[in-house]
Tab-separated table of C-alpha atoms in Angstrom:
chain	number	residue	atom	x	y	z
Q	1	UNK	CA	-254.713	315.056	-38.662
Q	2	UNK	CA	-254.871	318.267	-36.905
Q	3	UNK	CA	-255.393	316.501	-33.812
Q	4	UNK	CA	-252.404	314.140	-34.002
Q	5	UNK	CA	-249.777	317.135	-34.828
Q	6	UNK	CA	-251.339	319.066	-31.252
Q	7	UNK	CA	-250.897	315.600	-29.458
Q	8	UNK	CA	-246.921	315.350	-31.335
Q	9	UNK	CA	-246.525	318.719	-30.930
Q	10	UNK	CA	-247.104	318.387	-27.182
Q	11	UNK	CA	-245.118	315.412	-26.904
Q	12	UNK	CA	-242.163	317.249	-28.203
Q	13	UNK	CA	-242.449	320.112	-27.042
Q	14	UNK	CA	-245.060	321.043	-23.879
Q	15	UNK	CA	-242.916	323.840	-22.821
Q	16	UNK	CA	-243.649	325.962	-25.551
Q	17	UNK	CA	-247.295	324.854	-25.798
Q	18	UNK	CA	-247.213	326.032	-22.038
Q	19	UNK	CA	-245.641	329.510	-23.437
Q	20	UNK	CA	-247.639	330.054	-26.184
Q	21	UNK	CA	-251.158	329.891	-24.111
Q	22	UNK	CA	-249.391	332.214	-21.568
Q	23	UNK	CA	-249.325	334.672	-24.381
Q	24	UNK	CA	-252.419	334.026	-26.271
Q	25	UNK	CA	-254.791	333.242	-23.185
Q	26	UNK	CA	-252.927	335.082	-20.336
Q	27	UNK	CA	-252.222	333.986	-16.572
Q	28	UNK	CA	-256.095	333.009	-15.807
Q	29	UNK	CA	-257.370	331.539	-18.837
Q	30	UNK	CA	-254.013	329.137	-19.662
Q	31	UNK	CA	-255.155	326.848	-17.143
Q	32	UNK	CA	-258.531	325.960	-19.099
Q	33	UNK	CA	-256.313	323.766	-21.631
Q	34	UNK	CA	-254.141	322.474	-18.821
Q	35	UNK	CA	-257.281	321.068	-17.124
Q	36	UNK	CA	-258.871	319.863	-20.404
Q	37	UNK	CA	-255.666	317.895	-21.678
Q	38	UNK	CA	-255.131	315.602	-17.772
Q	39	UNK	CA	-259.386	315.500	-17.665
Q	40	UNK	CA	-259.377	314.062	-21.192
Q	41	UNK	CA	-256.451	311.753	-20.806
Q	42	UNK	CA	-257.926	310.218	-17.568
Q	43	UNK	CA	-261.668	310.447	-17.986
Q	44	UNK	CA	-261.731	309.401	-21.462
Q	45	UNK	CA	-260.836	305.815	-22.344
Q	46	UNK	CA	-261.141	307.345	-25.963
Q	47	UNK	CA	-257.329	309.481	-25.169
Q	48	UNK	CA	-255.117	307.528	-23.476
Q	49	UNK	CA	-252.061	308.890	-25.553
Q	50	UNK	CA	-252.633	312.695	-24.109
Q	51	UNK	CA	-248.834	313.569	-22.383
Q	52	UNK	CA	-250.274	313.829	-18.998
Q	53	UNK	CA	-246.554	313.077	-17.139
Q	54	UNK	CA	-244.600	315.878	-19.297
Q	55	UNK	CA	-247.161	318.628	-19.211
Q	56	UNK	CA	-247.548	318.068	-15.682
Q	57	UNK	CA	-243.724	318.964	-15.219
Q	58	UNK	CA	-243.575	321.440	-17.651
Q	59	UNK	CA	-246.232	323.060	-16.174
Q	60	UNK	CA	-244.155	322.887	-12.921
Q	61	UNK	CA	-241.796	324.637	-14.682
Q	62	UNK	CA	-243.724	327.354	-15.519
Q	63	UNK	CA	-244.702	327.305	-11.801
Q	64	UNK	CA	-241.855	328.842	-10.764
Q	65	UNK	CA	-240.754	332.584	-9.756
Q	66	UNK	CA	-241.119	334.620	-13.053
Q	67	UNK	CA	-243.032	331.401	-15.347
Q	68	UNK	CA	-246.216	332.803	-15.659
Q	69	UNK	CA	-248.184	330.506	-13.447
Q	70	UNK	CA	-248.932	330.306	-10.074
Q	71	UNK	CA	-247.587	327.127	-8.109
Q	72	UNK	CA	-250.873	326.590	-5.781
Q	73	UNK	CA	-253.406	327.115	-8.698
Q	74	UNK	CA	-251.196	324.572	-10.711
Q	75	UNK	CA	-251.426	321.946	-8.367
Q	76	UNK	CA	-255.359	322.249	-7.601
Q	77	UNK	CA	-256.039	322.825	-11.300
Q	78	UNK	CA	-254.411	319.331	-11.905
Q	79	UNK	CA	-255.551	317.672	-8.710
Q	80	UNK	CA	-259.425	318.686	-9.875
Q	81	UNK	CA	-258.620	317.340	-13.001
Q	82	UNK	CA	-256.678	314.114	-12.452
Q	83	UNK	CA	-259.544	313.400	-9.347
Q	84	UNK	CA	-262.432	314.641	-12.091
Q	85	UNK	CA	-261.490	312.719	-14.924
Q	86	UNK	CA	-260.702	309.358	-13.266
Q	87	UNK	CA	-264.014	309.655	-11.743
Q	88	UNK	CA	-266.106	310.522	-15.038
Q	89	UNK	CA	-263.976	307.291	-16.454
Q	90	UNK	CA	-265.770	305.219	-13.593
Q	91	UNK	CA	-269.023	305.973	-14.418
Q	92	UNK	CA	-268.755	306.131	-18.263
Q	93	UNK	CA	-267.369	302.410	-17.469
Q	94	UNK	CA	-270.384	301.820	-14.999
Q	95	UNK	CA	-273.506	302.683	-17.660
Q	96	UNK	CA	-271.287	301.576	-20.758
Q	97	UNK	CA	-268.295	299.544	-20.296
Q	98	UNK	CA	-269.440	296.119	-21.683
Q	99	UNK	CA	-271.220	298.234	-24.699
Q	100	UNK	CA	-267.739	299.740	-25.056
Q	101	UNK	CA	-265.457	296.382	-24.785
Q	102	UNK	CA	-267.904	294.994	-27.062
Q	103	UNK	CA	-267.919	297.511	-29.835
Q	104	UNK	CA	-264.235	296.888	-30.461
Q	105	UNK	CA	-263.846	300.593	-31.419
Q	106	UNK	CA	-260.785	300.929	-28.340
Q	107	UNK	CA	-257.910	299.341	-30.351
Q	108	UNK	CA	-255.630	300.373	-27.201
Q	109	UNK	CA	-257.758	298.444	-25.178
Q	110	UNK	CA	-256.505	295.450	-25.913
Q	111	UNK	CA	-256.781	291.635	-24.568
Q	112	UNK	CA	-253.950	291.460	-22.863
Q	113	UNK	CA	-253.853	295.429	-21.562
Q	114	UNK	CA	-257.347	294.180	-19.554
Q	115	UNK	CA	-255.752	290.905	-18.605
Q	116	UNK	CA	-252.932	292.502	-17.090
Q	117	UNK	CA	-255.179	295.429	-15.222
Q	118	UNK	CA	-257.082	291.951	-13.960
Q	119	UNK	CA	-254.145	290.998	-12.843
Q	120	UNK	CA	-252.966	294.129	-10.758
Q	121	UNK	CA	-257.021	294.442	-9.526
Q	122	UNK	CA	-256.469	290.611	-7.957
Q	123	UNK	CA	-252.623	290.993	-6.802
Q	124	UNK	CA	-253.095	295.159	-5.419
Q	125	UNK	CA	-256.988	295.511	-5.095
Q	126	UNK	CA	-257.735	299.626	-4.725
Q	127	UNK	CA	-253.892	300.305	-5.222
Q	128	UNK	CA	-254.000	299.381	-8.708
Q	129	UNK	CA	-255.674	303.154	-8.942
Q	130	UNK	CA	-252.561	304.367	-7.247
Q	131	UNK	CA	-250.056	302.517	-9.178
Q	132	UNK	CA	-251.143	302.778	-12.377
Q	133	UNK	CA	-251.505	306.900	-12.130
Q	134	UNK	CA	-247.508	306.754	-12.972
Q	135	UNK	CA	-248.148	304.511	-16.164
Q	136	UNK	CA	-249.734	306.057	-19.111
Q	137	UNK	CA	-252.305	303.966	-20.987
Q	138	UNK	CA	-252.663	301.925	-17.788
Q	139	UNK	CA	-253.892	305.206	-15.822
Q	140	UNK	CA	-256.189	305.740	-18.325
Q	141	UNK	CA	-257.968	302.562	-18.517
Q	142	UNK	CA	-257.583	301.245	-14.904
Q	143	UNK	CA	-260.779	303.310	-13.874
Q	144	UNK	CA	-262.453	302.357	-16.431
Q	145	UNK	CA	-262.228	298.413	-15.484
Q	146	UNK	CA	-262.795	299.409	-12.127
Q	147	UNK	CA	-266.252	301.021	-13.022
Q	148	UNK	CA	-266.549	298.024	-14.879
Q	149	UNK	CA	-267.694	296.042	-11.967
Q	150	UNK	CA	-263.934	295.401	-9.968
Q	151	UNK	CA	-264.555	298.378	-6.979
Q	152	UNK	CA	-267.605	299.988	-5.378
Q	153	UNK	CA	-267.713	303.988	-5.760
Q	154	UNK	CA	-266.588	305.012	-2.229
Q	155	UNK	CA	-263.284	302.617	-2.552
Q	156	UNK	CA	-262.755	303.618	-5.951
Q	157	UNK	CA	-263.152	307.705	-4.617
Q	158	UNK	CA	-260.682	307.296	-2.175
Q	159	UNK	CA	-257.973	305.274	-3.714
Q	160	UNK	CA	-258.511	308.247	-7.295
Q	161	UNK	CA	-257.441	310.734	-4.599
Q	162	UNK	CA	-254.658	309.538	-3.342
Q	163	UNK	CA	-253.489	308.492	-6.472
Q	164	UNK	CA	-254.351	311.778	-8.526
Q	165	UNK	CA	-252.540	314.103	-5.639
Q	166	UNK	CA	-249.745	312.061	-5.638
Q	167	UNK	CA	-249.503	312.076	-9.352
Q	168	UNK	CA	-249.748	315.678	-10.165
Q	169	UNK	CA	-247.494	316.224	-6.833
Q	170	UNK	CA	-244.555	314.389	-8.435
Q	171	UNK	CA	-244.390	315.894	-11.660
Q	172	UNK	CA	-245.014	319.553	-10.642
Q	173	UNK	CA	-243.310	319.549	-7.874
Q	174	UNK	CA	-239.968	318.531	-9.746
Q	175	UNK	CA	-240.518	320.514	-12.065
Q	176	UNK	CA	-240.817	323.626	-10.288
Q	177	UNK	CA	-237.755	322.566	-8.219
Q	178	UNK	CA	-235.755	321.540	-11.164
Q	179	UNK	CA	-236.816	323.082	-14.050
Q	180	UNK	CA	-234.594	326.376	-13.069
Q	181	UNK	CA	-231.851	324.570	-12.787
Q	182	UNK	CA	-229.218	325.363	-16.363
Q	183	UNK	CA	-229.082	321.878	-17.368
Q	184	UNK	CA	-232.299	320.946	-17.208
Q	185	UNK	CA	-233.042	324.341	-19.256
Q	186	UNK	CA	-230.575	323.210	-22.013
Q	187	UNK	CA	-231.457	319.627	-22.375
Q	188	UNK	CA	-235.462	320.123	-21.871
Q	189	UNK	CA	-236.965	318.185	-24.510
Q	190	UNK	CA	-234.367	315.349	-23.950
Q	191	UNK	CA	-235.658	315.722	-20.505
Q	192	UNK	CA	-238.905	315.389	-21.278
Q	193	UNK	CA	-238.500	312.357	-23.661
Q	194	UNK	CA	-236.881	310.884	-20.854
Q	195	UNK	CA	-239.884	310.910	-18.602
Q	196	UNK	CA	-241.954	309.901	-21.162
Q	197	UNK	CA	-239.388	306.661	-21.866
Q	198	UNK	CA	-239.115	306.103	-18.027
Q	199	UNK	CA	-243.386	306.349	-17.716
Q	200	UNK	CA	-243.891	303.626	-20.454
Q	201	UNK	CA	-241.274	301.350	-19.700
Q	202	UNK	CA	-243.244	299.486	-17.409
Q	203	UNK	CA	-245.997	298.546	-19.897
Q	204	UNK	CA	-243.097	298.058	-22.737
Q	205	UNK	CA	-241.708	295.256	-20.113
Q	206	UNK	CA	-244.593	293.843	-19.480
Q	207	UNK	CA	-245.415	293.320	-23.171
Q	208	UNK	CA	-242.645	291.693	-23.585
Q	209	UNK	CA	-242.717	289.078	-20.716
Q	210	UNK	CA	-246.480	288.728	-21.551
Q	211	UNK	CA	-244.617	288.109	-25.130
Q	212	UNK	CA	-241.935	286.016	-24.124
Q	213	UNK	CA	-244.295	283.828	-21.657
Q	214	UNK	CA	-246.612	283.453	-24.696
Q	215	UNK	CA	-244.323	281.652	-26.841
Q	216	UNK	CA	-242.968	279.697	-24.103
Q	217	UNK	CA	-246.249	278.777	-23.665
Q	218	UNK	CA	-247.050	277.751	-27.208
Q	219	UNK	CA	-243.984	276.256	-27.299
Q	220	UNK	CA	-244.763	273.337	-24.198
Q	221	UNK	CA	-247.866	273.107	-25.726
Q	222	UNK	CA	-246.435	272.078	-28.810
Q	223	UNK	CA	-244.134	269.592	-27.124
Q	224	UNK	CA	-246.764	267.920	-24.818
Q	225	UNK	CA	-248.677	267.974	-28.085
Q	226	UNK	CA	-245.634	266.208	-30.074
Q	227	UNK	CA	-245.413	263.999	-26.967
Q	228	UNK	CA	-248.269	262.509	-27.165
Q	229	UNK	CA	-248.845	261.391	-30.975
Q	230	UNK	CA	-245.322	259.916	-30.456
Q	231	UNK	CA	-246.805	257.892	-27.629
Q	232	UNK	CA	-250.164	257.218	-29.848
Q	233	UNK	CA	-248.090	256.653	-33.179
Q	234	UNK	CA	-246.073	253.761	-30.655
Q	235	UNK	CA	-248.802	252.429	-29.590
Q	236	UNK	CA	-250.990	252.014	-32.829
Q	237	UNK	CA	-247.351	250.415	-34.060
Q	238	UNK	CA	-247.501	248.190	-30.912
Q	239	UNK	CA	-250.936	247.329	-31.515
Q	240	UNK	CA	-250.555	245.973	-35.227
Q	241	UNK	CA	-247.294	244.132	-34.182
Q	242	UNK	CA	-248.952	241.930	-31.898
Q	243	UNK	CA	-252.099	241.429	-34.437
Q	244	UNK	CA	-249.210	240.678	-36.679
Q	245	UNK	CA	-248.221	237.905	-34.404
Q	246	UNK	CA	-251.044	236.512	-33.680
């Protein structure tokens, strides 16, 4: 329970998490939970709820002149981590992936979650690493598919850097650029549940078109399905008229 008020806690509010381990920790130590929180979300298939997208730009925030962090450590603090975790993801998925699947333990990792990352490993190939680092969930369990058997190590290594730099870039760098600015200090945690909303609507819309395709789906199945007793019900009704005739 403890756990799940940090993680709410942090989804509400990273900014003052950020503040309060400034304090408690001071400017070194603060970025040992910053690393933990984007290692664990990526190289864990266990966490894929962590807030990696707002505590990345809140942490950009905090970047800035006066914050209490230091804009260069930031961004390789997040790079190792982001690069470290994806690749510790890989290799869990390498030695224990099917064990894993198989347990049924992962209720995020769900049927249709792995049909979809199938789906962006066939259509994107080594950019699926890249394109799902800006969707949460999806960046969390995209490495772990690929370690299950979809992209050899030195592939997968380059396409997790590319992806993780670019990542962490994004989010710190607007919010160290931002963050200052007096409406984006007034509104912050609308702000922040804003990039949260804007990160997950791509796997919201794609649950519903998987949805929506579903029942469509079921739906000609069910007429092809109708079709054809109607055709057999005809012909067992043609059948007996003509031994009826005869």
């Amino acid at each position: 329970m403890e756990i799940i008020n940090f993680i709410l806690g942090l989804l509400h509010d990273p900014r003052g998490a950020i503040a309060g381990w400034i304090v408690t920790l001071g400017a070194v130590w603060v970025y040992t939970p910053l690393f933990l929180i984007v290692f664990i979300e990526t190289g864990l298939v266990f966490f894929p709820f962590l807030p990696g997208d707002s505590l990345l730009f809140a942490a950009g925030v905090f970047s800035a002149d006066g914050g209490g962090l230091n804009l260069g450590a930031t961004l390789l603090v997040f790079y190792a981590a982001a690069i470290l975790g994806n690749t510790s993801n890989y290799w869990i998925a390498r030695f224990f992936g099917a064990r894993i699947i198989d347990s049924g333990k992962i209720k995020a990792l769900t049927p249709e979650r792995m049909a979809k990352l199938d789906h962006f490993f066939e259509k994107y190939g080594g950019l699926t690493i890249v394109i799902t680092r800006f969707m949460p969930f999806f960046r969390t369990f995209a490495p772990f598919i690929a370690g299950t058997g979809h992209m050899n190590f030195g592939k997968f290594t380059l396409f997790n850097c590319i992806g993780g730099i670019s990542w962490v870039s994004l989010f710190v760098l607007v919010g160290f650029f931002f963050g200052g600015v007096p409406f984006v200090q007034e509104h912050f945690e609308i702000i922040v549940l804003g990039i949260v909303a804007v990160s997950v609507a791509p796997a919201f819309i794609g649950a519903v078109k998987a949805a929506i395709s579903s029942r469509k789906s079921g739906k000609r199945d069910f007429e092809v399905e109708a079709a054809v007793d109607a055709e057999r019900i005809a012909r067992a009704k043609h059948a007996r008229s003509e031994e009826d005739a005869r």
